PDB file of C-alpha atoms in Angstrom:
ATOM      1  CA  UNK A 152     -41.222  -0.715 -22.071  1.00 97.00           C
ATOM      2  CA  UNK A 153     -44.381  -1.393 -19.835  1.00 97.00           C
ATOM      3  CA  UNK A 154     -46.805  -3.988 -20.795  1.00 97.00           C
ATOM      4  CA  UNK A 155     -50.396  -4.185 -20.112  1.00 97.00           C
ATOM      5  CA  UNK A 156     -52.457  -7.304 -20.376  1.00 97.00           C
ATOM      6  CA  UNK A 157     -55.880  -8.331 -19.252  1.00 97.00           C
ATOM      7  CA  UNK A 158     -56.177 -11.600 -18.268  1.00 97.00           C
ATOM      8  CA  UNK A 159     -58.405 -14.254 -17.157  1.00 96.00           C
ATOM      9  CA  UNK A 160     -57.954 -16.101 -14.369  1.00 94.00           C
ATOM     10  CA  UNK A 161     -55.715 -18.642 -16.422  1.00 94.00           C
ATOM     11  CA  UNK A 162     -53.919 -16.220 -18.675  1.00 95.00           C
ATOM     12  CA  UNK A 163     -56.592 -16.449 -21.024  1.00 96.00           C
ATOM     13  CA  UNK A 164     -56.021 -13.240 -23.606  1.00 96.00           C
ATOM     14  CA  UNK A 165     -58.539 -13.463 -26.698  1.00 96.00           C
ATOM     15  CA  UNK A 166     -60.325 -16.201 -27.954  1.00 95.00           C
ATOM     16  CA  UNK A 167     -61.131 -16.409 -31.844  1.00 93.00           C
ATOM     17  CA  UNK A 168     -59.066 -13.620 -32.059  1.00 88.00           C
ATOM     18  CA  UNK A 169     -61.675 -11.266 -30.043  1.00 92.00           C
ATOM     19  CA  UNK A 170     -60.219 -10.707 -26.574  1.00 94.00           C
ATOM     20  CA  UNK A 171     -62.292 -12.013 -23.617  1.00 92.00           C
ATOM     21  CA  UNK A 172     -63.735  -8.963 -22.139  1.00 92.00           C
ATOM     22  CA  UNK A 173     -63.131  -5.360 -21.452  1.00 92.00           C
ATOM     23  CA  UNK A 174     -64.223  -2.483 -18.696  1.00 94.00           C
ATOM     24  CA  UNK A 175     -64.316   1.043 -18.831  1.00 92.00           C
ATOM     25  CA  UNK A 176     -62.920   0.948 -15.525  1.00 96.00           C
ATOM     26  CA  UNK A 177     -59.816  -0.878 -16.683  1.00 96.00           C
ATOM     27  CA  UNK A 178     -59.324   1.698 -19.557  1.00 93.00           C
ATOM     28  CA  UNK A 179     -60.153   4.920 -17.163  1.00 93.00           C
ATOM     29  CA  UNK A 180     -57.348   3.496 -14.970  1.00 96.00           C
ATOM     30  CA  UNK A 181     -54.865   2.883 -18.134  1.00 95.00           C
ATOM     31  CA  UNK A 182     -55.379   6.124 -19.179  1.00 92.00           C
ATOM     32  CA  UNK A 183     -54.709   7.417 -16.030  1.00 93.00           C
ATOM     33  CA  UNK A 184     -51.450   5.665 -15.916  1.00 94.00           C
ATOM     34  CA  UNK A 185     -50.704   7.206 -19.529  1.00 92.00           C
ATOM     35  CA  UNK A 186     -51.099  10.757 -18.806  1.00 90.00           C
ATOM     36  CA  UNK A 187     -48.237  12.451 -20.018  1.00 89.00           C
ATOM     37  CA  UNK A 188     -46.394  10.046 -21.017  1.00 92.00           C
ATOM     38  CA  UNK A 189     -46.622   7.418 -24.250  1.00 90.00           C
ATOM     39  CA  UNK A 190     -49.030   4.709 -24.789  1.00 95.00           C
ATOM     40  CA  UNK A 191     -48.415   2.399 -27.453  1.00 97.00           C
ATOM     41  CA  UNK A 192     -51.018  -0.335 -29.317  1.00 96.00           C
ATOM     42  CA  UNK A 193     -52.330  -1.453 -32.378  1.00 96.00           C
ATOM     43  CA  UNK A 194     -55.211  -0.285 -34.518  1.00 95.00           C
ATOM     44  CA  UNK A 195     -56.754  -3.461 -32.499  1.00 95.00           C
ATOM     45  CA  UNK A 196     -56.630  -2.217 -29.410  1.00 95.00           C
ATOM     46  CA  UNK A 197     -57.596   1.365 -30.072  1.00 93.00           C
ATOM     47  CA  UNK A 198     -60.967   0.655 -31.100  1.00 91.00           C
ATOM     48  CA  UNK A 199     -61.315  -0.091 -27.500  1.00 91.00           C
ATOM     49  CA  UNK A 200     -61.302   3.424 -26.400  1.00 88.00           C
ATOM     50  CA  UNK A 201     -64.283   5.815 -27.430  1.00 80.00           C
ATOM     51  CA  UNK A 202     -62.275   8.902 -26.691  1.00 74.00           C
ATOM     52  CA  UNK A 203     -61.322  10.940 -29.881  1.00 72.00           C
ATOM     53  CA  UNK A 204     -58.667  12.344 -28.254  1.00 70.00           C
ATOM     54  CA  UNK A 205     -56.376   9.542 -27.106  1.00 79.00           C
ATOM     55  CA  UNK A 206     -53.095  10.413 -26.076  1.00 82.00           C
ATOM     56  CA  UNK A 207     -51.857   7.000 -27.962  1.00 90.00           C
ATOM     57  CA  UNK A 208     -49.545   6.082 -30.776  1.00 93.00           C
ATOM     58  CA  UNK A 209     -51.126   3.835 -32.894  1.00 94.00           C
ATOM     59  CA  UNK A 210     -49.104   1.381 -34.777  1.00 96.00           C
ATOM     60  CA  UNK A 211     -49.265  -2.326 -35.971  1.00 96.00           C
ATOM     61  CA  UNK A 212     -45.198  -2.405 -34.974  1.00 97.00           C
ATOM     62  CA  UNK A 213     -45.775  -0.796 -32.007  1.00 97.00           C
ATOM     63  CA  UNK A 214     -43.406  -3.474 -29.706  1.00 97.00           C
ATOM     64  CA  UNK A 215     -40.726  -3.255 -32.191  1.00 97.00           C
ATOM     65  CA  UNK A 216     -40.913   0.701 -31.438  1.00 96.00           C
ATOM     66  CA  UNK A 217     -41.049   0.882 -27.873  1.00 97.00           C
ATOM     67  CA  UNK A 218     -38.677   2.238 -25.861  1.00 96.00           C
ATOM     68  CA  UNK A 219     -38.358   2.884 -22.390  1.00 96.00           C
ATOM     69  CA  UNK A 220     -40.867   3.718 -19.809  1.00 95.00           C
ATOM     70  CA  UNK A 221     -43.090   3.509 -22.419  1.00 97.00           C
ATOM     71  CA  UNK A 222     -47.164   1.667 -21.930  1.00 97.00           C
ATOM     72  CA  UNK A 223     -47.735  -0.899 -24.446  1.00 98.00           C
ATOM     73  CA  UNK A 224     -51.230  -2.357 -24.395  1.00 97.00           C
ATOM     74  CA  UNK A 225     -50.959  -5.726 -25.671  1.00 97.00           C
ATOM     75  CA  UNK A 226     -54.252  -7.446 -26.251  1.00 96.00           C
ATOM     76  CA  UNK A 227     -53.433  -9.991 -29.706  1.00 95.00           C
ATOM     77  CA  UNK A 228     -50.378 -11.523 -29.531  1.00 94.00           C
ATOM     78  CA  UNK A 229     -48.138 -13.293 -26.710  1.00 92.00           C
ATOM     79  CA  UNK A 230     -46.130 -10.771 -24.823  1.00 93.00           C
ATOM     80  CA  UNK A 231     -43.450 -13.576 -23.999  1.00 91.00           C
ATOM     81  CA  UNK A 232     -40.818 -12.368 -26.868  1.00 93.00           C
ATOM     82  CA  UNK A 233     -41.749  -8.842 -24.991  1.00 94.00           C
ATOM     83  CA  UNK A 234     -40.091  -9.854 -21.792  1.00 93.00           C
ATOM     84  CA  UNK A 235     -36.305  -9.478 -22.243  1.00 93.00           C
ATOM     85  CA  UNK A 236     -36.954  -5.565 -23.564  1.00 95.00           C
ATOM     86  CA  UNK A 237     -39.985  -5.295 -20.420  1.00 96.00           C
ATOM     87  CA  UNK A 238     -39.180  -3.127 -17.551  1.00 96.00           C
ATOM     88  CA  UNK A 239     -42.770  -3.659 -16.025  1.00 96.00           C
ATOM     89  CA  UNK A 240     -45.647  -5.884 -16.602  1.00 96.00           C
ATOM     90  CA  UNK A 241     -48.797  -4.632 -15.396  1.00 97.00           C
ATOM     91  CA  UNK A 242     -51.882  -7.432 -15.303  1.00 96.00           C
ATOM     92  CA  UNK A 243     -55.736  -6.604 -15.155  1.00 97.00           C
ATOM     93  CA  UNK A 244     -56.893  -9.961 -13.919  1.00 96.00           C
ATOM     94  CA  UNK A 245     -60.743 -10.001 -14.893  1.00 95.00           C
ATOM     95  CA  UNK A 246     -60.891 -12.735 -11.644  1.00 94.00           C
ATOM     96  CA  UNK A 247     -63.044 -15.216 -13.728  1.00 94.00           C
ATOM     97  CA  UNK A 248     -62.870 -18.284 -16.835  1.00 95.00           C
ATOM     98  CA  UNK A 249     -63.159 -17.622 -20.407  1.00 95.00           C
ATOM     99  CA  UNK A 250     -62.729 -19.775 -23.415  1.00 95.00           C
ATOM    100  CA  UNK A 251     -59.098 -18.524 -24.757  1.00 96.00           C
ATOM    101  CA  UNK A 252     -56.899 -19.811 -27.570  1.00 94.00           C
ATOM    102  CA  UNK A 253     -54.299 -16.919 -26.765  1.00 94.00           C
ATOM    103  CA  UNK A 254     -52.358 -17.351 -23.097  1.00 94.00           C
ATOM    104  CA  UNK A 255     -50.505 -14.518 -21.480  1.00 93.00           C
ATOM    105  CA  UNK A 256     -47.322 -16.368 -20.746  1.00 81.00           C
ATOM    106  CA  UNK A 257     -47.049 -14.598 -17.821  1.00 80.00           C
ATOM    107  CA  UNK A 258     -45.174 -14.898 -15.043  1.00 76.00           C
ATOM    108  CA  UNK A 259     -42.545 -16.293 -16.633  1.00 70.00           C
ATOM    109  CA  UNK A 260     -40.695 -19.791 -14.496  1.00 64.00           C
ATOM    110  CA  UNK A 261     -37.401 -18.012 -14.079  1.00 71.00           C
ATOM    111  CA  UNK A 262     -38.155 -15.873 -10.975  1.00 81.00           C
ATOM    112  CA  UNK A 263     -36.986 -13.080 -12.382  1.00 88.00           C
ATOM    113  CA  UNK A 264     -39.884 -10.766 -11.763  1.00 92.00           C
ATOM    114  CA  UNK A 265     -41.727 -10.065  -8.416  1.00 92.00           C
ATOM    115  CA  UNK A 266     -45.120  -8.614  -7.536  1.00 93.00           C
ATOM    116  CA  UNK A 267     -44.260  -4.864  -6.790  1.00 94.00           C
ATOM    117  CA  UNK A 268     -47.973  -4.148  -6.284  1.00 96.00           C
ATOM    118  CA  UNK A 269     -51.366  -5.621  -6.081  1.00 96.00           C
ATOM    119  CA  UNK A 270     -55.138  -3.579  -5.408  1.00 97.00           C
ATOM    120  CA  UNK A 271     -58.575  -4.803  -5.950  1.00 98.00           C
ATOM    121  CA  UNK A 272     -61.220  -1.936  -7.620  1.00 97.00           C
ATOM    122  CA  UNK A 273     -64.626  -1.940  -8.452  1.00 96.00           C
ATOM    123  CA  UNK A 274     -65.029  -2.567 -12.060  1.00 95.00           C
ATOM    124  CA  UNK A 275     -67.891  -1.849 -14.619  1.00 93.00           C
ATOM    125  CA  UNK A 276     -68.547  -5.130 -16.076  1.00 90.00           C
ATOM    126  CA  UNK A 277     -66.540  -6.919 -13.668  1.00 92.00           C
ATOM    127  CA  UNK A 278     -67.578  -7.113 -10.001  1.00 94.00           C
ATOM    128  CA  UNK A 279     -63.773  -7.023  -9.257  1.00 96.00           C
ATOM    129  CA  UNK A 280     -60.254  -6.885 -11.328  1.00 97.00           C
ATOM    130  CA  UNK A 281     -57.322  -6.836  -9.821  1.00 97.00           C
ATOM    131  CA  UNK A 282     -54.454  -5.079 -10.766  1.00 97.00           C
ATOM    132  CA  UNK A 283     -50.899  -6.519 -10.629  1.00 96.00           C
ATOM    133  CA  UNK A 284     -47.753  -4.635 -11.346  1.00 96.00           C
ATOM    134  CA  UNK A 285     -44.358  -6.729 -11.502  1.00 95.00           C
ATOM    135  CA  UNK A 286     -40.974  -5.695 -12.130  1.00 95.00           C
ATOM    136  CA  UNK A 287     -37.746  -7.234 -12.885  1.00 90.00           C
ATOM    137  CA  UNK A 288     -36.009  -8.352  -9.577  1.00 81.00           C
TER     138      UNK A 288
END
C-alpha cells in the first residue's frame, strides 16, 4: 500500500478531529496519481472531493483492505500501525503551524525509509506544499 498524508510543518494531521487544511491543488495532484489504479479512504476523506465521479473505494476498513500498490488517503487516524504493510509514503507538507491533536508519526527513527523524491508546486490555499515521496530502503 501507498499512504498519503498532509501534514503541517510538525506532523500536525487534524485537530478536533477536523484536519488542518486542504487544497484543490493537493487533491488535483492525488487524483492524478490515482488514475487507473485504486484509491482507498474513508467516508471522511471523500467528502473532500466534489467530483461525483471519483475513481475511489470508499470504506471505513479501508487499511485493513489494502493491498499492494494501492493509494490510501489517510487523513483521521495515525498511519504508524500502517508502516510495516507501506510500500510508499507520500507527504503533502502544507509548509506552515496548525493547532493538531493528531501527529503523523512520520518518518519513523529506524532509518528505514529514504526521501525518493521531493518538488515544490503552487498551491490554491497554500502559497507552497511540498510533496515528499519515501520508500522503504
Amino acid at each position: 500500500m501507498i499512504l498519503i498524508l498532509c501534514v503541517d510543518d510538525r506532523g500536525g494531521m487534524l485537530f478536533n478531529r477536523r484536519r488542518q487544511s486542504q487544497d484543490r491543488e493537493v487533491r488535483r495532484d492525488i487524483l492524478a496519481m490515482a488514475a487507473g489504479r485504486v484509491l482507498r479512504m474513508n467516508p471522511y476523506s471523500r467528502r473532500q472531493f466534489p467530483e461525483r465521479e471519483l475513481p475511489a473505494v470508499v470504506e471505513e476498513d479501508f487499511l485493513q483492505r489494502a493491498g499492494p500498490g494501492e493509494l490510501c488517503l489517510v487523513e483521521d487516524q495515525p498511519p504508524g500501525p500502517w508502516l510495516p504493510r507501506a510500500e510508499q509514503v507520500i507527504l503533502y507538507r502544507w509548509n506552515r503551524v496548525y493547532p493538531a491533536d493528531l501527529r503523523a508519526d512520520f518518518p519513523p527513527p529506524t532509518g528505514e525509509w529514504r526521501l525518493a523524491e521531493c518538488r515544490e508546486f503552487p498551491g490554491h490555499s497554500h502559497k507552497t506544499i511540498t510533496k515528499e515521496v519515501y520508500c522503504k530502503c
